[in-house]
PDB file of C-alpha atoms in Angstrom:
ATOM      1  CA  UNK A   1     134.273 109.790 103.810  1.00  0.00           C
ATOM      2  CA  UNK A   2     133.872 106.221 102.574  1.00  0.00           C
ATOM      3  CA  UNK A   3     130.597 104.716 101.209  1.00  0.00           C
ATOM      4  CA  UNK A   4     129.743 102.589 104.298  1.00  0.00           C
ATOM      5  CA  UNK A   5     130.222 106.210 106.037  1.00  0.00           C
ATOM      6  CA  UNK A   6     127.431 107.535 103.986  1.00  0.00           C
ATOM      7  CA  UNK A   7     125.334 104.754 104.321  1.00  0.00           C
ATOM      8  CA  UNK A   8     125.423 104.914 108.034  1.00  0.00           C
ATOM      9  CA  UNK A   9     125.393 108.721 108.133  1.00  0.00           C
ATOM     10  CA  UNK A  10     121.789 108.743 106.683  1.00  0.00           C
ATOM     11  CA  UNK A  11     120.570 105.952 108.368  1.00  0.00           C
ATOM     12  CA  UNK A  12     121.790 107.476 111.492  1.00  0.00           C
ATOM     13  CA  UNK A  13     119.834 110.854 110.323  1.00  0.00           C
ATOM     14  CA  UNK A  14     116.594 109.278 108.948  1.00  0.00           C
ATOM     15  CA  UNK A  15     116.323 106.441 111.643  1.00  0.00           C
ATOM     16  CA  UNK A  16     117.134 108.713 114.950  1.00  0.00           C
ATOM     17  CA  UNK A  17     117.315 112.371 114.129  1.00  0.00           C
ATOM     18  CA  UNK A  18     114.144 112.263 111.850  1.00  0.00           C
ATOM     19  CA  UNK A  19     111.840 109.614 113.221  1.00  0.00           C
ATOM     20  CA  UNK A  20     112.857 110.474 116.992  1.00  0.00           C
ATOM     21  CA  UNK A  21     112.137 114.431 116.291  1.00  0.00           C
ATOM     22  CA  UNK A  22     110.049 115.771 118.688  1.00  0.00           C
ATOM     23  CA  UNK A  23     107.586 117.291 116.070  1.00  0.00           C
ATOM     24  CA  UNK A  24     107.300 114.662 114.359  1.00  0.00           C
ATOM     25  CA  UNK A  25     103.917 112.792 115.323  1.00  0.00           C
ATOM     26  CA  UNK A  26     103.627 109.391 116.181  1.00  0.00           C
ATOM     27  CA  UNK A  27     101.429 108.289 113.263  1.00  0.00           C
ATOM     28  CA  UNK A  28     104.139 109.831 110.842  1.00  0.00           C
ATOM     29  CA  UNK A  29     106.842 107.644 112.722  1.00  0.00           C
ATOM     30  CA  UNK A  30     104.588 104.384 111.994  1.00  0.00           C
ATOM     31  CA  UNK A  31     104.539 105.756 108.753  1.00  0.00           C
ATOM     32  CA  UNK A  32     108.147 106.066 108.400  1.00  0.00           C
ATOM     33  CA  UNK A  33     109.048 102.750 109.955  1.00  0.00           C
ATOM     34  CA  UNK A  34     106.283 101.157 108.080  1.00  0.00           C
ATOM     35  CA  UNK A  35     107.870 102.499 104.418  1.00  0.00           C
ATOM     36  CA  UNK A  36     111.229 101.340 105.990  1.00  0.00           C
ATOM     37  CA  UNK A  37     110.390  97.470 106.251  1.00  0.00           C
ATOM     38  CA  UNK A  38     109.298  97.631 109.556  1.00  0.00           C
ATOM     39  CA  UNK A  39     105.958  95.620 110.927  1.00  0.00           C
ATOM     40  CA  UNK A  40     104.860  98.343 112.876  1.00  0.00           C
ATOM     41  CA  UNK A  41     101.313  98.907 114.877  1.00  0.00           C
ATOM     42  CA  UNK A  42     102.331 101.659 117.018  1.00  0.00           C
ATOM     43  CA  UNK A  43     104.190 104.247 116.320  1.00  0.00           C
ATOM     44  CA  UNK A  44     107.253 105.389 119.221  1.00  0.00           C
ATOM     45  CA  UNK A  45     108.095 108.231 120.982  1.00  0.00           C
ATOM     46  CA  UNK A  46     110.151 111.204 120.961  1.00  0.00           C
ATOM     47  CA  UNK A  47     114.387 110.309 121.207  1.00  0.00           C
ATOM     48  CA  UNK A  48     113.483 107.067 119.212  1.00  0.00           C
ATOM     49  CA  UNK A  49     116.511 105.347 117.510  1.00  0.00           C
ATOM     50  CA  UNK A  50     116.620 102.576 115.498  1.00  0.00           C
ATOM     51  CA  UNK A  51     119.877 101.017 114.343  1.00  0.00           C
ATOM     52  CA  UNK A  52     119.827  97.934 112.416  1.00  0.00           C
ATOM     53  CA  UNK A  53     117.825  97.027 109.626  1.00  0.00           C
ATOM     54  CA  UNK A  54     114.392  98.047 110.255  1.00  0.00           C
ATOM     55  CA  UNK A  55     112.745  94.656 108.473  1.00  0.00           C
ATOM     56  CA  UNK A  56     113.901  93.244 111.772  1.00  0.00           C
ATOM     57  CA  UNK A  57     111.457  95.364 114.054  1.00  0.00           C
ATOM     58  CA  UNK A  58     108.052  93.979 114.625  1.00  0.00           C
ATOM     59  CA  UNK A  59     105.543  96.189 117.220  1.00  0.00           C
ATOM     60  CA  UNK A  60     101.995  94.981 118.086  1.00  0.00           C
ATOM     61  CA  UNK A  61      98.873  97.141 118.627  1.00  0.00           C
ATOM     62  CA  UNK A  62      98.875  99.424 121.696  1.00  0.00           C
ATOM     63  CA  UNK A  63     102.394  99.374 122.345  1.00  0.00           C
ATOM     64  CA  UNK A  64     103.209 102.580 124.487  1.00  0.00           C
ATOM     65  CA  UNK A  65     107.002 103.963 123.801  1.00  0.00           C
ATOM     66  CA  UNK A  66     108.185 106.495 126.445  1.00  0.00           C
ATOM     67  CA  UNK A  67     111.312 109.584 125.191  1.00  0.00           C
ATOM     68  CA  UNK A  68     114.311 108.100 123.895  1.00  0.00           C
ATOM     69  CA  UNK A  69     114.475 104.492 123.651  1.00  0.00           C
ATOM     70  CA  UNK A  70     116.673 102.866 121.125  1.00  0.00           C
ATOM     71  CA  UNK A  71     116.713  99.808 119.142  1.00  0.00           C
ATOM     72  CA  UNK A  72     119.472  97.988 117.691  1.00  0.00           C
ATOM     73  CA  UNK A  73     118.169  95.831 115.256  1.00  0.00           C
ATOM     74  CA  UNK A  74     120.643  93.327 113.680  1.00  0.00           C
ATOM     75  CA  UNK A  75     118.628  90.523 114.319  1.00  0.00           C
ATOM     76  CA  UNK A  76     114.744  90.312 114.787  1.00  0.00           C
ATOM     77  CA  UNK A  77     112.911  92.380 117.490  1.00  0.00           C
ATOM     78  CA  UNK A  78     109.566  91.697 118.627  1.00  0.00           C
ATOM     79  CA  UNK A  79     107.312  93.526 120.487  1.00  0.00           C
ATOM     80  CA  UNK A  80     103.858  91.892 121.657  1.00  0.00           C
ATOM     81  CA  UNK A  81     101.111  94.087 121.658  1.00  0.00           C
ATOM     82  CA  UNK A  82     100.054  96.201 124.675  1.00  0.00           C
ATOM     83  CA  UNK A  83     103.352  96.293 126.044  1.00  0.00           C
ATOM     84  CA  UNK A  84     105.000  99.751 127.798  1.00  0.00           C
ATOM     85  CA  UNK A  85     108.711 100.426 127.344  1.00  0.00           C
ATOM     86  CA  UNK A  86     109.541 103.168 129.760  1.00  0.00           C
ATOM     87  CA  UNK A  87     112.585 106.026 128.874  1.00  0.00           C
ATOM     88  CA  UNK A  88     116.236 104.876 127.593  1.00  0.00           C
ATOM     89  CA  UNK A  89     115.287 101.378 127.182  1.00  0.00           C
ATOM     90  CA  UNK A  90     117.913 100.139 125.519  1.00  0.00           C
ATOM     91  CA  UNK A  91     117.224  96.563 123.578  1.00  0.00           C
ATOM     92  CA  UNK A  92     120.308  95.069 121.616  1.00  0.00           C
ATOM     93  CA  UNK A  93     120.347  91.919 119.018  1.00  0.00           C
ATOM     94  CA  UNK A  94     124.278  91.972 118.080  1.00  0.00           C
ATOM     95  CA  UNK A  95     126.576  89.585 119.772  1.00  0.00           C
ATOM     96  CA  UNK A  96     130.203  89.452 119.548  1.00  0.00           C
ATOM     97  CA  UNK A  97     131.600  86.095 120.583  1.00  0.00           C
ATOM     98  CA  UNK A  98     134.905  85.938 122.899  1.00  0.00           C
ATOM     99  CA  UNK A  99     137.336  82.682 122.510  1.00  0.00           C
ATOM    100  CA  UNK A 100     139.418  80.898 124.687  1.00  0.00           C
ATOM    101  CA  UNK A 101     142.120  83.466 124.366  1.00  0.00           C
ATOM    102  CA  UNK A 102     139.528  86.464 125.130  1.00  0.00           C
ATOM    103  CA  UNK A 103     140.094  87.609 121.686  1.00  0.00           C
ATOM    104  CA  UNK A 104     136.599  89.050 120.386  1.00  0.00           C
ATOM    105  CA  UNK A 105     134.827  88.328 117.104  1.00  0.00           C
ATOM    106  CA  UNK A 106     134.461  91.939 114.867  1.00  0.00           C
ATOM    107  CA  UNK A 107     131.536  90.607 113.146  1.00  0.00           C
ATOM    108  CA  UNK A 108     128.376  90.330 115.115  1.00  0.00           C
ATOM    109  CA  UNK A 109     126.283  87.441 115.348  1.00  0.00           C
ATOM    110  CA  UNK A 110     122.155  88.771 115.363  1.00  0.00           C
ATOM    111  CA  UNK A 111     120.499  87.382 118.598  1.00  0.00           C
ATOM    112  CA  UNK A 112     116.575  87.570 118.182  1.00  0.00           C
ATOM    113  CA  UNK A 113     115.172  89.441 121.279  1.00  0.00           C
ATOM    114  CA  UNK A 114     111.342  88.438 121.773  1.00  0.00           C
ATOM    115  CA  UNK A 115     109.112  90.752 123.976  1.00  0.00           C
ATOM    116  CA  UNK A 116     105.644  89.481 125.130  1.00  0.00           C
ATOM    117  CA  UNK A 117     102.281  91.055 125.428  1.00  0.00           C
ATOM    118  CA  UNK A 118     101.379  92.866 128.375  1.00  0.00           C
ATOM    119  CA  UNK A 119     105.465  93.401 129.250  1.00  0.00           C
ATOM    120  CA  UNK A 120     105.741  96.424 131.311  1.00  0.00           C
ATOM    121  CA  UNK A 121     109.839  97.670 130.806  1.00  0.00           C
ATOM    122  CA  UNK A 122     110.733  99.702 133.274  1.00  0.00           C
ATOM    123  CA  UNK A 123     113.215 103.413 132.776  1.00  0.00           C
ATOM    124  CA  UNK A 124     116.435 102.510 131.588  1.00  0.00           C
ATOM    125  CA  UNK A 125     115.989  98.542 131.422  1.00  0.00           C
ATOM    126  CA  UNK A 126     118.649  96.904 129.086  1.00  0.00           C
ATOM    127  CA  UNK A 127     116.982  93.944 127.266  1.00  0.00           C
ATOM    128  CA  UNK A 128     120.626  92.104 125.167  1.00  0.00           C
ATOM    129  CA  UNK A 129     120.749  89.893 122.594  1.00  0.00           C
ATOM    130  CA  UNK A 130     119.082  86.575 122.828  1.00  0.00           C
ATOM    131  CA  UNK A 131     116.580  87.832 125.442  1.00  0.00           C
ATOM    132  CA  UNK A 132     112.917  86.011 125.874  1.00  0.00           C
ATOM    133  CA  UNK A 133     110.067  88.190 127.665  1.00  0.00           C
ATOM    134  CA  UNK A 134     106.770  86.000 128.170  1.00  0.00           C
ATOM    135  CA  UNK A 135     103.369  88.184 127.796  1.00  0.00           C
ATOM    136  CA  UNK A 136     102.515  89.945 131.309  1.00  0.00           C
ATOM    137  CA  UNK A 137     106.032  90.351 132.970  1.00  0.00           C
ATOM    138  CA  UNK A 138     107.092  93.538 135.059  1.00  0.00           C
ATOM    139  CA  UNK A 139     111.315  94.778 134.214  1.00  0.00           C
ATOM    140  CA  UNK A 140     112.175  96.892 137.064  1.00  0.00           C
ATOM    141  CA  UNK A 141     113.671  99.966 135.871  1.00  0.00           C
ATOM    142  CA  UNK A 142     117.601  99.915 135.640  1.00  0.00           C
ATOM    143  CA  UNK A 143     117.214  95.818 135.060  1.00  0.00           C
ATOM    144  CA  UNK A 144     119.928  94.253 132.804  1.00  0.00           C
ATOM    145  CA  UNK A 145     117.513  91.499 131.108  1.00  0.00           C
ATOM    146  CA  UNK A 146     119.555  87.900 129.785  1.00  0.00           C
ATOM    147  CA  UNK A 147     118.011  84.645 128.943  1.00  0.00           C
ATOM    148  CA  UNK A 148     113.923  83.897 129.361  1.00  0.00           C
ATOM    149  CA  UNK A 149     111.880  85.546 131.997  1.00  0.00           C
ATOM    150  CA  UNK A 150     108.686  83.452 132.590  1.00  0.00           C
ATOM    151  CA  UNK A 151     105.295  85.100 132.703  1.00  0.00           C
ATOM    152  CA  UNK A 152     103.219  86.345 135.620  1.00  0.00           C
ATOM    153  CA  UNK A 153     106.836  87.632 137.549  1.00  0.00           C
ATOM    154  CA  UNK A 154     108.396  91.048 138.338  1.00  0.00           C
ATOM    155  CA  UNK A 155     112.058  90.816 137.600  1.00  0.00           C
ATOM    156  CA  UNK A 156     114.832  93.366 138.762  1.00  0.00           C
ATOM    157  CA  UNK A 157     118.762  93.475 139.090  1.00  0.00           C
ATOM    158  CA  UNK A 158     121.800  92.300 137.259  1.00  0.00           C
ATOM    159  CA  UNK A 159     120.995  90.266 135.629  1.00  0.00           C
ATOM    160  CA  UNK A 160     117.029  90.470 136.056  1.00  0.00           C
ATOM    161  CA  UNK A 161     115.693  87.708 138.219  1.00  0.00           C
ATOM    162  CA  UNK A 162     112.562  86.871 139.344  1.00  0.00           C
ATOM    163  CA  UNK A 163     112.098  88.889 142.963  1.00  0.00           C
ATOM    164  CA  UNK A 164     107.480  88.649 143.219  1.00  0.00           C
ATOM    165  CA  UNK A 165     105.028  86.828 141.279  1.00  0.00           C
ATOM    166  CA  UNK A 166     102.262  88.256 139.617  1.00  0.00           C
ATOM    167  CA  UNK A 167      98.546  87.091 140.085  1.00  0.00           C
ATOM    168  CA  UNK A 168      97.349  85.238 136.987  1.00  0.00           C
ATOM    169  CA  UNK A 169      93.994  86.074 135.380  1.00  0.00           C
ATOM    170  CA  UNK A 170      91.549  83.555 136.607  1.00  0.00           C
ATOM    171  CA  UNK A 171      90.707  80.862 134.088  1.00  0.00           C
ATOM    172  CA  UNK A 172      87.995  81.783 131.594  1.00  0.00           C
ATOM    173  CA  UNK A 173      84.739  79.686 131.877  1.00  0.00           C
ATOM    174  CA  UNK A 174      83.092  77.605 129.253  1.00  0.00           C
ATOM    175  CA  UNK A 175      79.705  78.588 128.750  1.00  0.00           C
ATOM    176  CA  UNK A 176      79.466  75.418 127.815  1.00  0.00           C
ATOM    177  CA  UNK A 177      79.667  73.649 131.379  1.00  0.00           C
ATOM    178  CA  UNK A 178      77.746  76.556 133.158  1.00  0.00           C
ATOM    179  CA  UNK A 179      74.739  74.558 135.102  1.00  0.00           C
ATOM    180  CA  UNK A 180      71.897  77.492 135.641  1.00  0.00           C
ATOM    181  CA  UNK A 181      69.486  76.725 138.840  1.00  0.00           C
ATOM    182  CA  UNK A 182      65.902  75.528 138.394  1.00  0.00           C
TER     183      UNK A 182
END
């Protein structure tokens, strides 16, 4: 076995068979992730994997992580806070670029994928590289998400598009410009 064999080998046991063991609470997965590099306010669920380097991963407060979802973090992952990614999510940062000849590049380019608050992903979603989820968005489960999905929408297929719109919280008032009866 070579040294980048190694290298992967433990990452591979530390960052998927360790921190996605099924007895291993939550709290102790923050913990790991947090020792790792990763910004991380809630700690995922059972099945988690994490490939990549794990300084890339960012999750708010309150996120919810359902069994086995996995990670590839080449580039930077963010996940708002208060955001529920259902089972075998899969979300992906590494590219590989095809030329004019359909040759493929070996070496991946990273692809930042930025999830909003309040993102609801649905079972099986597949967020690639590049991806942009506003804050309250639905991903129907099985959606292949590309590009920027705007907020306040429910978005399903392949590629994801925008199928219902969501009603937006009404406008807070200003105290300010209340006028009380006499």
């Amino acid at each position: 076995m070579t040294t980048p064999d190694v290298v992967i080998g433990l990452h591979h046991t530390l960052f998927t068979s360790v921190i996605g063991a099924g007895i291993l609470p939550r709290v102790a997965r923050r913990a790991l992730l947090t020792v790792a590099g990763a910004t991380v306010g809630s700690g995922p669920g059972t099945g988690f994997s994490l490939n990549g380097d794990p300084r890339n991963l960012r999750i708010g407060h309150g996120v919810f992580f359902n069994a086995a979802v996995a990670i590839e973090a080449v580039g930077r992952v963010t996940i708002g806070d208060h955001t529920a990614i259902g089972m075998q999510v899969l979300i992906m940062t590494s590219h590989h670029g095809i030329d004019g000849d359909g040759g493929w590049n070996r070496v991946a380019e990273a692809r930042p994928v930025t999830i909003g608050e309040r993102v609801w992903i649905g079972g099986r979603a597949t967020i690639l590289p590049g991806a942009r989820i506003d804050d309250d968005v639905v991903v129907a489960a099985g959606a292949v998400v590309v590009g920027h999905l705007e907020s306040h929408g429910v978005y399903a297929g392949v590629p994801a598009k925008r199928i219902r719109e969501l009603a937006r919280p009404a406008e807070a008032t200003d105290p300010a410009t209340v006028t009380t009866p006499n």
